[in-house]
XYZ file of C-alpha atoms in Angstrom:
390
model
C -1.359 -10.350 39.885
C -2.060 -12.524 36.863
C -2.612 -11.263 33.360
C -6.226 -10.504 32.576
C -8.258 -13.253 30.955
C -9.270 -12.422 27.431
C -12.903 -11.559 26.797
C -12.265 -12.573 23.194
C -12.509 -16.244 22.278
C -10.139 -16.631 19.338
C -11.066 -20.321 19.117
C -14.387 -19.121 17.640
C -12.812 -16.571 15.328
C -13.140 -17.528 11.646
C -9.894 -15.766 10.710
C -7.650 -17.572 13.198
C -6.345 -21.151 13.222
C -5.384 -22.924 16.440
C -1.792 -24.202 16.474
C -0.183 -26.165 19.299
C 3.553 -26.305 19.845
C 4.425 -30.028 19.579
C 6.911 -29.912 22.456
C 5.360 -27.609 25.055
C 1.667 -27.949 24.215
C 1.226 -24.163 24.303
C -1.576 -22.982 22.013
C -1.271 -20.059 19.625
C -3.891 -18.625 17.309
C -2.506 -17.841 13.870
C -4.131 -15.280 11.587
C -4.688 -17.429 8.505
C -7.136 -15.073 6.803
C -4.800 -13.323 4.391
C -4.848 -9.908 2.793
C -1.223 -10.226 1.658
C 1.423 -12.943 1.221
C 3.462 -11.651 4.175
C 1.796 -10.649 7.478
C 3.894 -9.603 10.482
C 3.539 -8.124 13.954
C 4.910 -4.674 14.702
C 8.368 -4.199 16.156
C 8.269 -5.362 19.779
C 8.505 -1.862 21.300
C 5.018 -0.979 20.003
C 2.275 -3.590 20.592
C -0.020 -4.080 17.616
C -3.009 -4.971 19.783
C -5.039 -1.842 20.509
C -5.296 -0.553 24.106
C -8.895 -1.822 24.327
C -7.687 -5.182 22.875
C -10.436 -5.178 20.230
C -8.156 -4.707 17.211
C -4.889 -6.133 16.004
C -2.837 -3.850 13.770
C -0.020 -5.463 11.797
C 2.087 -4.974 8.661
C 1.798 -6.642 5.264
C 4.031 -6.999 2.207
C 3.707 -8.230 -1.358
C 7.045 -9.774 -2.426
C 9.174 -9.109 -4.308
C 8.250 -5.537 -3.378
C 10.033 -4.544 -0.141
C 7.271 -2.070 0.751
C 5.347 -2.591 4.003
C 1.892 -1.199 4.736
C -0.567 -1.164 7.609
C -3.344 -3.706 8.078
C -5.896 -4.363 10.823
C -8.142 -7.210 11.927
C -11.019 -7.180 14.389
C -10.448 -9.630 17.252
C -14.179 -9.937 17.890
C -15.246 -13.363 16.550
C -18.813 -12.103 16.176
C -17.769 -9.117 14.074
C -14.786 -10.316 12.041
C -13.231 -7.895 9.584
C -9.808 -7.498 8.044
C -8.299 -4.998 5.629
C -5.046 -3.375 4.607
C -4.305 0.239 3.713
C -2.341 0.574 0.447
C -1.612 4.255 1.095
C -0.260 3.632 4.583
C 3.198 2.446 3.606
C 5.806 3.222 6.202
C 9.502 3.731 6.803
C 11.670 1.805 9.256
C 9.636 0.104 12.049
C 7.629 3.200 12.829
C 3.955 2.207 13.331
C 2.209 2.422 16.684
C -1.445 2.089 17.669
C -3.112 5.291 18.863
C -4.391 5.582 22.451
C -7.956 5.788 21.089
C -7.615 2.227 19.682
C -9.314 3.435 16.466
C -6.243 4.477 14.498
C -2.540 3.902 14.026
C 0.378 6.231 13.365
C 3.173 5.704 10.859
C 5.881 7.704 9.070
C 6.611 8.349 5.420
C 9.556 10.501 4.387
C 9.367 13.656 6.575
C 5.759 13.218 7.788
C 4.031 11.446 10.695
C 0.607 10.220 9.564
C -2.499 8.905 11.327
C -4.503 6.098 9.677
C -8.053 5.698 11.063
C -9.984 2.449 10.864
C -12.118 4.102 8.200
C -11.040 6.869 5.857
C -7.827 8.310 4.478
C -4.543 9.000 6.298
C -4.186 12.381 7.974
C -1.022 14.432 8.494
C -0.010 14.738 12.166
C 3.313 16.567 12.015
C 6.007 17.385 9.463
C 9.756 17.902 9.576
C 10.206 21.160 7.691
C 11.824 21.191 4.232
C 13.905 24.138 5.423
C 15.592 21.967 8.052
C 16.064 19.108 5.586
C 17.647 21.558 3.099
C 17.837 19.087 0.194
C 19.744 16.531 2.251
C 18.833 12.828 1.751
C 16.552 11.936 4.684
C 16.683 8.161 5.001
C 14.675 7.885 8.237
C 12.388 10.167 10.216
C 12.226 7.795 13.172
C 12.950 4.207 14.150
C 9.642 3.619 15.930
C 7.089 6.089 17.203
C 6.582 6.586 20.922
C 4.363 9.170 22.632
C 5.268 11.348 25.596
C 3.446 10.433 28.800
C 1.348 13.620 28.549
C 0.387 12.844 24.938
C 1.854 16.067 23.525
C 4.796 14.810 21.470
C 6.107 12.059 19.274
C 9.780 11.242 19.706
C 11.651 11.158 16.397
C 15.200 9.940 15.723
C 16.235 10.698 12.162
C 19.073 9.872 9.801
C 20.324 11.938 6.877
C 22.623 9.206 5.487
C 25.388 11.779 5.537
C 27.080 11.383 8.926
C 24.293 13.284 10.646
C 21.645 11.916 13.004
C 19.147 13.873 15.096
C 16.504 13.529 17.809
C 13.379 15.691 17.640
C 9.868 16.244 18.981
C 6.804 16.023 16.767
C 4.293 18.367 18.398
C 0.791 17.013 17.868
C -1.064 20.255 18.641
C 0.820 22.371 16.094
C 2.054 19.773 13.596
C 5.592 21.111 13.928
C 8.798 19.147 14.478
C 11.401 20.649 16.835
C 14.942 19.280 16.573
C 16.506 18.845 20.016
C 19.982 17.573 19.235
C 22.200 16.458 16.356
C 24.774 13.648 16.513
C 27.843 12.941 14.355
C 27.318 9.176 14.812
C 24.373 6.803 14.752
C 21.726 7.110 17.464
C 18.311 5.437 17.085
C 15.601 3.398 18.866
C 14.605 6.449 20.922
C 11.708 5.802 23.327
C 9.817 8.109 25.653
C 9.446 7.083 29.284
C 5.880 5.791 29.776
C 5.491 7.902 32.935
C 7.861 10.901 32.775
C 6.916 13.225 29.866
C 10.385 14.826 29.875
C 12.574 11.719 29.871
C 13.554 9.335 27.088
C 16.171 6.749 26.208
C 18.119 6.626 22.987
C 20.473 3.934 21.701
C 23.887 4.368 20.187
C 24.115 1.892 17.322
C 26.523 0.451 14.801
C 26.449 1.872 11.279
C 28.111 1.650 7.896
C 29.409 4.543 5.893
C 27.088 4.757 2.843
C 30.000 5.493 0.499
C 32.934 3.477 1.787
C 30.976 0.666 3.424
C 33.192 0.958 6.492
C 31.667 -0.426 9.684
C 31.577 1.595 12.920
C 30.760 0.034 16.291
C 29.213 1.774 19.291
C 30.872 2.428 22.641
C 27.903 2.655 25.038
C 24.534 1.328 23.902
C 21.809 2.988 26.012
C 21.683 6.680 26.916
C 19.249 8.816 28.891
C 18.189 12.217 27.549
C 15.473 14.729 28.365
C 13.414 17.272 26.455
C 15.092 20.132 28.289
C 18.492 18.841 27.122
C 19.990 18.894 30.592
C 21.304 15.337 30.347
C 22.941 13.019 27.850
C 24.333 10.182 29.914
C 25.075 6.503 29.288
C 23.574 3.972 31.652
C 26.046 1.527 33.201
C 28.989 3.737 32.171
C 31.543 1.286 33.563
C 30.718 -1.156 30.793
C 32.060 -0.977 27.288
C 29.229 -1.820 24.910
C 30.880 -3.460 21.932
C 28.489 -5.246 19.555
C 30.667 -8.340 19.751
C 29.653 -10.206 16.573
C 32.716 -11.547 14.754
C 31.693 -10.361 11.313
C 31.300 -6.876 12.771
C 34.805 -6.417 14.201
C 34.152 -7.267 17.861
C 35.619 -5.238 20.643
C 37.465 -7.228 23.226
C 35.507 -5.953 26.219
C 31.928 -5.384 27.195
C 28.632 -7.074 26.553
C 26.322 -7.734 23.622
C 23.601 -5.319 24.732
C 20.759 -4.459 22.371
C 16.958 -4.263 21.971
C 16.011 -2.060 24.889
C 12.605 -1.033 26.265
C 11.028 0.621 29.334
C 9.204 -1.108 32.156
C 5.539 -0.090 32.282
C 6.085 2.012 35.419
C 8.979 3.918 33.848
C 11.379 2.976 36.640
C 13.535 0.466 34.768
C 15.165 0.175 31.367
C 15.414 -3.388 30.113
C 17.546 -4.877 27.376
C 18.587 -8.180 25.857
C 22.184 -9.283 25.900
C 22.734 -11.715 23.029
C 25.002 -13.878 25.146
C 23.642 -13.485 28.681
C 19.898 -12.774 28.511
C 17.705 -9.961 29.844
C 18.843 -7.234 32.223
C 17.105 -4.334 33.941
C 18.552 -1.033 35.107
C 16.746 0.843 37.884
C 17.211 4.492 36.935
C 16.303 5.648 40.460
C 18.616 3.366 42.442
C 21.267 2.977 39.729
C 21.180 -0.805 40.188
C 21.428 -3.440 37.468
C 19.730 -6.852 37.797
C 20.133 -9.913 35.608
C 16.559 -11.155 35.080
C 16.584 -14.013 32.572
C 19.884 -15.884 32.337
C 20.074 -17.430 28.887
C 21.060 -16.137 25.429
C 18.169 -14.111 23.960
C 17.571 -11.643 21.141
C 14.359 -9.542 21.456
C 12.458 -9.398 24.742
C 9.460 -7.770 26.366
C 7.720 -7.605 29.769
C 4.033 -7.592 30.645
C 2.319 -4.737 32.581
C 2.790 -6.542 35.908
C 6.538 -6.853 35.237
C 6.415 -10.477 36.329
C 6.105 -12.202 32.951
C 8.531 -11.923 30.073
C 8.811 -13.183 26.518
C 11.707 -13.333 24.051
C 12.937 -14.915 20.835
C 16.159 -16.841 20.260
C 17.564 -16.231 17.756
C 16.412 -14.990 14.361
C 20.025 -14.027 13.659
C 20.899 -17.745 13.677
C 17.788 -18.879 11.768
C 19.753 -20.184 8.782
C 21.631 -22.501 11.135
C 18.896 -23.635 13.530
C 15.146 -23.166 14.131
C 14.066 -20.052 15.997
C 12.245 -20.133 19.342
C 9.728 -17.929 21.140
C 9.931 -18.263 24.919
C 7.867 -17.289 27.972
C 9.345 -16.648 31.437
C 7.876 -16.303 34.931
C 10.244 -14.068 36.850
C 8.838 -14.890 40.274
C 9.327 -18.619 39.858
C 12.311 -18.412 37.477
C 10.636 -20.873 35.147
C 10.323 -20.760 31.375
C 8.434 -22.581 28.653
C 8.506 -22.446 24.869
C 5.611 -20.819 23.058
C 7.217 -21.975 19.799
C 10.031 -24.499 20.099
C 11.293 -24.716 16.515
C 10.036 -22.199 13.971
C 11.240 -23.085 10.447
C 13.253 -20.667 8.333
C 11.037 -18.073 6.579
C 10.192 -18.873 2.960
C 11.424 -15.418 1.840
C 14.583 -13.449 2.726
C 14.517 -12.652 6.422
C 16.613 -9.501 6.262
C 14.739 -7.878 3.396
C 11.463 -7.923 5.339
C 12.874 -7.884 8.904
C 11.220 -11.224 9.634
C 11.972 -11.753 13.317
C 9.386 -13.105 15.785
C 9.579 -9.849 17.820
C 7.353 -11.263 20.609
C 5.617 -8.760 22.867
C 2.692 -8.566 25.273
C -0.628 -6.964 24.463
C -1.413 -3.784 26.455
C -3.440 -5.602 29.126
C -1.120 -8.593 29.237
C -3.708 -10.925 27.716
C -1.621 -12.236 24.813
C 1.891 -12.637 23.578
C 1.889 -11.649 19.912
C 4.651 -12.651 17.518
C 5.500 -13.377 13.901
C 5.424 -17.087 13.154
C 6.485 -19.392 10.331
C 4.887 -22.499 11.863
C 2.472 -23.007 8.948
C 5.039 -22.354 6.232
C 4.093 -18.714 5.675
C 4.985 -15.500 7.446
C 2.009 -15.042 9.775
C 0.802 -13.198 12.859
C 0.176 -15.242 16.004
C -1.402 -14.566 19.407
C -0.787 -16.795 22.413
C -3.022 -16.510 25.499
C -0.872 -15.779 28.536
C -3.359 -17.824 30.575
C -2.381 -20.926 28.588
C 1.311 -20.325 29.244
C 0.617 -20.101 32.973
C -1.574 -23.222 32.929
C 1.084 -25.257 31.157
C 3.725 -24.092 33.648
C 1.605 -24.936 36.703
């Protein structure tokens, strides 16, 4: 099954500029109509293209301010529009597009908000001040995911005081229910796309906010459930040390990070910085090595045949960054972007990584690009990737 052909012709869109990778010949369409100096895609876990693929939500910044806010552009070339929402500033990498395609969710402080295409933000759910109890809440969640039945948001918070938690934001009542507290860093929690009770959560490295001491993780990816009957690491025979020299590497294990679910909820995928992309079948308990090359962030399309990844924004100061496309069935890959130049502003301050990911219907790969000298949003038709690989 091939990805669906786009009903939208971005070549006719007045806000997008066609760009061709000089090595591969793959075409991308870069959003050159600007509402801010910095325009980026969402974190790869949450596609910025709406489920109906009519809108592209993204984030914008105005350096030197580190603040990010929501923006949206119509992908219809006959009805072009673009705007940003100054009130919809957000914490961490939290935004996600709503299932109705007409709004996006984001977090500020202890509140999950909904921003419609028109109008003011609306409160969805709130972590109670009584639970916070004057403690410094540095994060309500890493990135928002919805339960498969649409009842809850999954929240993974951080009090910056040796306390992390995972909680449910109940949409019907607006209440937040804390499920579990941790004495070490857990984040990147993501609901299963098919099982409303199941979610994954990542153990992560962290620094003590007072001493600056660095702490590594032991096992990266864990399975939990709403009922709190399980808290188990996947691949427990492995020791998941982060492995980067400047972060006190452990002598064993892999460089696992950047995990996500397959669309059918059967597999958990992740990138290994040194070895590529893996999948873990949670039913069979089997691990497969899918894409055998060093990679950073990855994603899979709805058919689970096509994959994309970047390599490596962490090495951008030493070498150009790439965005790659992979056909699992044929074990062939091609570069969407072969040599992206270093961003013109500090990468870390604005989290400027390509973060490539597929649109909900598998029509495009979207990513953050620096090809034109700015920090821009790009969409690449999957059909063009397949044609160039034929």
